[in-house]
C-alpha cells in the first residue's frame, strides 16, 4: 500500500490547536488544519472554533445544522496534515503482538489485517479502504524500498520493460494504486516523447466532434432525419457494449496476459498505468493517436456489418464515436469533478472499481452491462472504527 507520508499526531496535540491562530479538527483518525477557514466560513468562524481540536464527523452530517456537500469533504482532504490514533486503534495496537504494524498511522498491510478484526475493512487486492485513499500522496522512496516495483522518481516505461517482473507480481503491484506528488504526472518516457503520453480532457471533443459532425452530415444526404437518428442512436447504443467489452476483455486482459515483458509493457501502457496512478488527470482519456489505431478497425467493422448501405454504416459509426467521446469525458469527470446526483453514484461505483475490486465494475457510463453479465460490484457493507 502507499507509504506513510504524514505524521501521527497525538490527541493532546490536536486538542491544543483550538484557536483562530491554529485550528485542527478530526474525522475519525484524520487530522485537518482548518485555520484558513475560520474567518471565511459561511456560518461564522465561531462555529469552527467551537469544534477546534475536536471530531467533526457528526456535525458535518447533522441535517439540523447543515449537511455538508461532497465538495466540503474534498476541500478538507486537501488540508489533511496527519493522523490521530483513536481509542479503538490504540486498543488494537496495545493488544497486538506487533504494534508497530498499526501505529504510526496509516498502518502497514499486517496492521490493516489486525484492524479488520476491529471493523476496518481494507481490500486485499488494492491495499486501500476508501476512495479518499486514492488521493493520499505516496512516499516515493518508501514505496519503492518496500515493494521493489517501480521507482516513481524515474521514467516508468524503461523500468517496466527491463524490470524482469513476473506476471503475478506485476498484476499485484499495478493494481495497488499510488498517488504521485499531488496528482501530477509521473514520468513515463523521460524524454521528448513525454508530451505524447499526456492528454487533457478537452482534447477529446476538439479532435473527434468535428469528424463526427461531418460524417453525420454526409450520412444525412441519403436518408431521412428519422432514419438517420435511429441508426445514429443504434451506433451510440452499440458503443455502450463495446465500452464494456473493451474494458473487461482488452484493458483487463489480466488472466490471459502473456508472462513476458512485451505483454506486461503493452498492458501497462494500455491500462495498467491508469490503475497504478488513477488520479493522474493527464492520463485519464485516450490520446488521439491511440484511439485512431482503434477507430480504424471499428470503421471497417461498421461497413462490414452494414455492408448494404455506406451511409447507414457511416451514421452508425458516427453515433458510436460520439458514445466514445461521452465515455472518455465521463471517465475524466468521475475522477476529477463534482457531479449531479446520478453521476455521484456512478463516481462512487467507478472509484470502487479502483480501490476495492478491479475484477468487476467494468461499466463507466452506466452499470447496465455489468448487470447483464453479472460483473456488478457487490462490496461488503462499509465498516469503520468508531472514534471516541
Coordinates of N, CA and C in Angstrom, one line a residue, residues 199-207 282 285 329 332:
X199 N -2.8 13.7 -22.2 CA -3.9 14.3 -22.9 C -4.8 15.0 -22.0
X200 N -5.0 16.3 -22.2 CA -6.0 17.0 -21.4 C -7.4 16.6 -21.9
X201 N -8.4 16.6 -21.0 CA -9.7 16.1 -21.3 C -10.4 16.8 -22.5
X202 N -10.1 18.1 -22.6 CA -10.8 18.8 -23.7 C -10.3 18.5 -25.1
X203 N -9.1 17.8 -25.2 CA -8.6 17.5 -26.5 C -9.6 16.5 -27.2
X204 N -10.2 15.6 -26.4 CA -11.1 14.6 -27.0 C -12.2 15.2 -27.8
X205 N -13.1 16.1 -27.2 CA -14.1 16.7 -28.1 C -13.6 17.6 -29.2
X206 N -12.4 18.3 -29.0 CA -11.9 19.1 -30.0 C -11.5 18.3 -31.2
X207 N -10.9 17.1 -31.0 CA -10.4 16.3 -32.1 C -11.5 15.5 -32.8
X282 N -3.9 13.7 -16.6 CA -3.5 13.8 -18.0 C -3.4 12.4 -18.6
X285 N -7.9 10.1 -20.2 CA -8.5 10.0 -21.5 C -7.5 9.4 -22.5
X329 N -15.1 11.6 -21.6 CA -15.3 12.7 -20.8 C -15.9 12.3 -19.4
X332 N -13.2 11.0 -17.2 CA -12.4 12.1 -16.6 C -13.2 12.8 -15.4

